[in-house]
């Protein structure tokens, strides 16, 4: 939720400065959603998101990003199961583009991803059940980027292994000041992690459910954002971001 609200605030600020009022363009794509497996909608002509406190989500094994103008100078921006997200706003044309990245757990049995444009209509964020395109996940090491025609949104699906736990090691030079094991379930999205006084470098190491090494990332003052991808029961991984809170004496 924090990620969505921060993005929304930034987008709204840009457009408030431009002095433009809200407008409704129902036929313009409001986002993109990538679903693991084709959606079986039966006779339903459109599939709608669930809305809770201004946040839209689909009860699907999927990743999405959206932005739309709801009129009356009210806009919404957000994501689902996205680990990296960047919005760009053009003040002159009053348009938004977005580039997102999501983690995916391959099954090894020829997974198929189905891509749909999202639309907004009078409070309803939805997509039509006819996919724009489908993509086979044939190489478990290859990232796949999809950009539907006519939509300013793109999604990169990056196959990988979900993190079961990760170690946070804080140091001053080579001296270890603290060491802690964290699990994704233990942290909130965009939670601040206070670093000990004197810390001038941090190392975070991720492991899978078999305690096998996944990867390592090092941080110095001024670098504070760590995104962890974890298993939420489907092929698409959940994502949370940990914010390193550097002590005053080492902050830039």
Tab-separated table of C-alpha atoms in Angstrom:
chain	number	residue	atom	x	y	z
A	1	UNK	CA	0.000	0.000	0.000
A	2	UNK	CA	2.815	2.424	0.854
A	3	UNK	CA	4.397	1.832	-2.549
A	4	UNK	CA	1.096	2.621	-4.265
A	5	UNK	CA	0.455	5.750	-2.233
A	6	UNK	CA	3.977	7.105	-2.776
A	7	UNK	CA	3.694	6.607	-6.527
A	8	UNK	CA	0.212	8.106	-6.577
A	9	UNK	CA	1.363	11.180	-4.659
A	10	UNK	CA	4.229	11.760	-7.085
A	11	UNK	CA	2.010	11.411	-10.142
A	12	UNK	CA	-0.686	13.676	-8.726
A	13	UNK	CA	1.886	16.327	-7.809
A	14	UNK	CA	3.205	16.398	-11.365
A	15	UNK	CA	-0.240	16.894	-12.820
A	16	UNK	CA	-1.363	19.401	-10.207
A	17	UNK	CA	1.601	21.574	-11.160
A	18	UNK	CA	0.495	21.398	-14.801
A	19	UNK	CA	-2.906	22.842	-13.860
A	20	UNK	CA	-4.796	20.231	-15.884
A	21	UNK	CA	-8.181	18.963	-14.806
A	22	UNK	CA	-9.279	15.342	-14.899
A	23	UNK	CA	-10.605	13.721	-18.079
A	24	UNK	CA	-12.191	10.370	-18.856
A	25	UNK	CA	-10.905	8.356	-21.806
A	26	UNK	CA	-12.453	4.912	-21.366
A	27	UNK	CA	-10.922	3.406	-24.520
A	28	UNK	CA	-7.338	4.262	-23.615
A	29	UNK	CA	-5.413	1.465	-21.825
A	30	UNK	CA	-5.119	2.122	-18.087
A	31	UNK	CA	-2.443	-0.499	-17.479
A	32	UNK	CA	-1.216	-3.966	-18.334
A	33	UNK	CA	-1.651	-7.320	-16.590
A	34	UNK	CA	0.318	-10.506	-17.250
A	35	UNK	CA	-1.366	-13.706	-16.069
A	36	UNK	CA	0.130	-17.153	-15.562
A	37	UNK	CA	-2.145	-19.304	-17.729
A	38	UNK	CA	-5.094	-18.127	-19.784
A	39	UNK	CA	-8.047	-16.783	-17.833
A	40	UNK	CA	-11.217	-18.873	-18.136
A	41	UNK	CA	-13.982	-16.300	-17.907
A	42	UNK	CA	-16.861	-18.372	-19.240
A	43	UNK	CA	-19.461	-16.014	-20.723
A	44	UNK	CA	-18.234	-12.958	-18.837
A	45	UNK	CA	-17.260	-10.086	-21.148
A	46	UNK	CA	-14.841	-8.486	-18.727
A	47	UNK	CA	-12.957	-9.382	-15.564
A	48	UNK	CA	-12.884	-6.726	-12.853
A	49	UNK	CA	-10.407	-5.985	-10.098
A	50	UNK	CA	-11.295	-5.930	-6.434
A	51	UNK	CA	-11.033	-2.516	-4.794
A	52	UNK	CA	-10.105	-1.991	-1.146
A	53	UNK	CA	-9.316	1.461	0.268
A	54	UNK	CA	-8.461	2.778	-3.177
A	55	UNK	CA	-6.158	-0.150	-4.022
A	56	UNK	CA	-7.021	-2.390	-6.982
A	57	UNK	CA	-6.016	-6.083	-7.114
A	58	UNK	CA	-7.041	-9.133	-9.142
A	59	UNK	CA	-7.530	-12.513	-7.410
A	60	UNK	CA	-5.303	-14.079	-10.070
A	61	UNK	CA	-1.783	-15.477	-10.350
A	62	UNK	CA	-0.623	-12.321	-12.097
A	63	UNK	CA	1.455	-9.145	-12.103
A	64	UNK	CA	0.106	-5.766	-13.155
A	65	UNK	CA	0.725	-2.035	-13.206
A	66	UNK	CA	-1.880	0.666	-13.737
A	67	UNK	CA	-2.480	4.388	-13.864
A	68	UNK	CA	-5.720	6.109	-14.778
A	69	UNK	CA	-7.448	9.447	-14.479
A	70	UNK	CA	-10.808	9.015	-12.756
A	71	UNK	CA	-12.014	12.555	-13.424
A	72	UNK	CA	-12.669	15.419	-11.002
A	73	UNK	CA	-8.869	15.791	-10.680
A	74	UNK	CA	-8.640	12.327	-9.118
A	75	UNK	CA	-6.134	9.758	-10.355
A	76	UNK	CA	-5.061	6.279	-9.281
A	77	UNK	CA	-1.739	4.485	-9.711
A	78	UNK	CA	-0.607	1.135	-8.394
A	79	UNK	CA	0.729	-2.356	-8.975
A	80	UNK	CA	0.362	-6.000	-8.015
A	81	UNK	CA	3.275	-8.413	-7.423
A	82	UNK	CA	5.789	-5.956	-8.872
A	83	UNK	CA	9.335	-5.731	-7.510
A	84	UNK	CA	10.538	-2.768	-9.573
A	85	UNK	CA	8.449	0.073	-10.953
A	86	UNK	CA	9.104	3.390	-12.675
A	87	UNK	CA	6.513	5.914	-13.800
A	88	UNK	CA	7.220	8.745	-16.242
A	89	UNK	CA	4.894	11.700	-16.717
A	90	UNK	CA	4.730	14.058	-19.703
A	91	UNK	CA	3.269	17.329	-18.438
A	92	UNK	CA	2.726	18.790	-21.928
A	93	UNK	CA	0.706	15.854	-23.269
A	94	UNK	CA	-0.579	14.829	-19.823
A	95	UNK	CA	0.297	11.194	-20.394
A	96	UNK	CA	1.797	8.526	-18.158
A	97	UNK	CA	4.053	5.630	-19.066
A	98	UNK	CA	5.204	2.875	-16.729
A	99	UNK	CA	7.899	0.211	-16.754
A	100	UNK	CA	7.570	-2.630	-14.241
A	101	UNK	CA	9.361	-5.853	-13.338
A	102	UNK	CA	7.944	-8.968	-11.682
A	103	UNK	CA	9.466	-12.218	-10.446
A	104	UNK	CA	8.237	-15.558	-11.775
A	105	UNK	CA	8.806	-19.161	-10.636
A	106	UNK	CA	9.080	-21.419	-13.733
A	107	UNK	CA	7.521	-24.873	-13.520
A	108	UNK	CA	9.810	-26.324	-16.187
A	109	UNK	CA	6.795	-27.611	-18.126
A	110	UNK	CA	6.477	-24.913	-20.782
A	111	UNK	CA	4.668	-22.180	-18.855
A	112	UNK	CA	2.557	-19.717	-20.823
A	113	UNK	CA	2.002	-16.077	-19.898
A	114	UNK	CA	-1.047	-14.219	-21.197
A	115	UNK	CA	-1.057	-10.441	-21.587
A	116	UNK	CA	-4.092	-8.164	-21.346
A	117	UNK	CA	-4.625	-4.407	-21.461
A	118	UNK	CA	-6.383	-2.933	-18.435
A	119	UNK	CA	-9.162	-0.361	-18.785
A	120	UNK	CA	-11.060	1.891	-16.389
A	121	UNK	CA	-14.772	2.649	-16.539
A	122	UNK	CA	-16.734	4.441	-13.802
A	123	UNK	CA	-14.920	2.960	-10.817
A	124	UNK	CA	-14.181	-0.399	-12.431
A	125	UNK	CA	-10.647	-1.476	-13.418
A	126	UNK	CA	-10.966	-4.439	-15.775
A	127	UNK	CA	-9.689	-6.383	-18.760
A	128	UNK	CA	-11.411	-8.276	-21.555
A	129	UNK	CA	-10.792	-12.061	-21.396
A	130	UNK	CA	-9.386	-12.201	-24.943
A	131	UNK	CA	-5.597	-11.956	-24.507
A	132	UNK	CA	-3.583	-9.545	-26.646
A	133	UNK	CA	-0.747	-12.041	-26.873
A	134	UNK	CA	0.755	-15.054	-25.175
A	135	UNK	CA	4.397	-15.793	-24.405
A	136	UNK	CA	6.051	-19.120	-23.662
A	137	UNK	CA	8.522	-19.257	-20.779
A	138	UNK	CA	10.973	-21.619	-22.472
A	139	UNK	CA	14.228	-20.463	-20.862
A	140	UNK	CA	14.133	-20.313	-17.028
A	141	UNK	CA	17.053	-17.868	-17.083
A	142	UNK	CA	15.678	-15.429	-19.681
A	143	UNK	CA	13.713	-12.297	-18.770
A	144	UNK	CA	10.668	-11.593	-20.952
A	145	UNK	CA	9.452	-8.047	-21.651
A	146	UNK	CA	5.947	-7.447	-23.013
A	147	UNK	CA	4.631	-4.112	-24.269
A	148	UNK	CA	1.099	-4.296	-25.725
A	149	UNK	CA	0.502	-2.262	-28.880
A	150	UNK	CA	-1.095	1.075	-28.146
A	151	UNK	CA	-0.355	0.988	-24.413
A	152	UNK	CA	2.317	3.070	-22.630
A	153	UNK	CA	2.932	0.254	-20.146
A	154	UNK	CA	5.476	-2.555	-20.212
A	155	UNK	CA	6.117	-5.501	-17.918
A	156	UNK	CA	9.330	-7.502	-17.622
A	157	UNK	CA	8.843	-10.987	-16.209
A	158	UNK	CA	12.061	-12.272	-14.677
A	159	UNK	CA	12.202	-16.013	-13.884
A	160	UNK	CA	13.947	-16.832	-10.634
A	161	UNK	CA	13.925	-18.546	-7.272
A	162	UNK	CA	11.871	-17.061	-4.408
A	163	UNK	CA	13.702	-15.895	-1.309
A	164	UNK	CA	12.863	-17.852	1.832
A	165	UNK	CA	15.076	-15.755	4.127
A	166	UNK	CA	17.900	-13.235	3.913
A	167	UNK	CA	20.771	-12.101	6.109
A	168	UNK	CA	21.470	-8.438	6.834
A	169	UNK	CA	25.089	-7.824	7.877
A	170	UNK	CA	26.079	-4.304	8.992
A	171	UNK	CA	29.753	-3.351	9.100
A	172	UNK	CA	32.107	-0.479	9.787
A	173	UNK	CA	34.903	-1.174	7.359
A	174	UNK	CA	35.491	-4.909	7.863
A	175	UNK	CA	34.237	-4.896	11.469
A	176	UNK	CA	30.864	-6.608	11.860
A	177	UNK	CA	28.461	-4.472	13.920
A	178	UNK	CA	25.311	-6.578	13.593
A	179	UNK	CA	23.894	-9.643	11.853
A	180	UNK	CA	20.222	-10.572	11.518
A	181	UNK	CA	18.153	-13.145	9.639
A	182	UNK	CA	14.883	-11.837	8.206
A	183	UNK	CA	11.964	-13.587	6.546
A	184	UNK	CA	9.680	-11.844	4.013
A	185	UNK	CA	6.664	-12.511	6.263
A	186	UNK	CA	8.418	-10.568	9.057
A	187	UNK	CA	8.630	-7.282	7.172
A	188	UNK	CA	6.136	-4.758	5.862
A	189	UNK	CA	6.478	-3.280	2.406
A	190	UNK	CA	8.753	-0.225	2.603
A	191	UNK	CA	9.623	-0.961	6.225
A	192	UNK	CA	12.577	1.031	7.573
A	193	UNK	CA	15.463	-1.014	8.910
A	194	UNK	CA	17.593	0.943	11.392
A	195	UNK	CA	21.340	0.431	11.001
A	196	UNK	CA	23.730	0.535	13.978
A	197	UNK	CA	25.735	3.678	14.663
A	198	UNK	CA	28.951	3.662	12.676
A	199	UNK	CA	27.667	1.478	9.834
A	200	UNK	CA	29.327	2.372	6.544
A	201	UNK	CA	28.479	-0.720	4.499
A	202	UNK	CA	25.753	-3.356	4.478
A	203	UNK	CA	25.567	-6.759	2.840
A	204	UNK	CA	22.308	-8.614	2.221
A	205	UNK	CA	22.427	-12.282	1.206
A	206	UNK	CA	19.352	-14.208	0.038
A	207	UNK	CA	18.648	-17.946	0.366
A	208	UNK	CA	15.919	-20.257	-0.928
A	209	UNK	CA	13.746	-22.749	0.980
A	210	UNK	CA	16.579	-25.307	0.889
A	211	UNK	CA	19.001	-22.775	2.405
A	212	UNK	CA	20.774	-22.581	-0.957
A	213	UNK	CA	22.459	-19.306	-1.887
A	214	UNK	CA	20.491	-17.095	-4.320
A	215	UNK	CA	22.392	-13.832	-4.438
A	216	UNK	CA	24.112	-11.028	-2.571
A	217	UNK	CA	23.895	-7.261	-2.706
A	218	UNK	CA	26.140	-4.670	-1.051
A	219	UNK	CA	25.137	-1.162	0.016
A	220	UNK	CA	26.982	2.026	0.943
A	221	UNK	CA	25.499	5.239	2.411
A	222	UNK	CA	23.001	6.728	0.008
A	223	UNK	CA	21.885	3.297	-1.222
A	224	UNK	CA	18.883	2.138	0.760
A	225	UNK	CA	16.336	0.138	-1.229
A	226	UNK	CA	16.318	-3.678	-1.195
A	227	UNK	CA	13.528	-5.602	-2.928
A	228	UNK	CA	12.841	-9.196	-1.906
A	229	UNK	CA	10.796	-11.604	-4.040
A	230	UNK	CA	9.070	-14.435	-2.206
A	231	UNK	CA	6.627	-17.294	-2.720
A	232	UNK	CA	2.932	-16.403	-2.351
A	233	UNK	CA	1.558	-19.687	-3.668
A	234	UNK	CA	1.492	-19.013	-7.423
A	235	UNK	CA	3.987	-18.658	-10.243
A	236	UNK	CA	4.258	-14.912	-9.775
A	237	UNK	CA	6.178	-13.930	-6.654
A	238	UNK	CA	5.137	-11.373	-4.109
A	239	UNK	CA	7.507	-8.457	-3.537
A	240	UNK	CA	8.407	-6.254	-0.598
A	241	UNK	CA	10.942	-3.456	-0.285
A	242	UNK	CA	13.148	-2.939	2.761
A	243	UNK	CA	14.513	0.572	3.338
A	244	UNK	CA	17.890	0.817	5.036
A	245	UNK	CA	17.835	3.673	7.574
A	246	UNK	CA	21.417	4.897	7.744
A	247	UNK	CA	22.666	6.519	10.967
A	248	UNK	CA	23.163	10.316	10.754
A	249	UNK	CA	26.968	10.192	10.848
A	250	UNK	CA	27.117	8.057	7.691
A	251	UNK	CA	24.207	9.463	5.726
A	252	UNK	CA	24.901	11.548	2.653
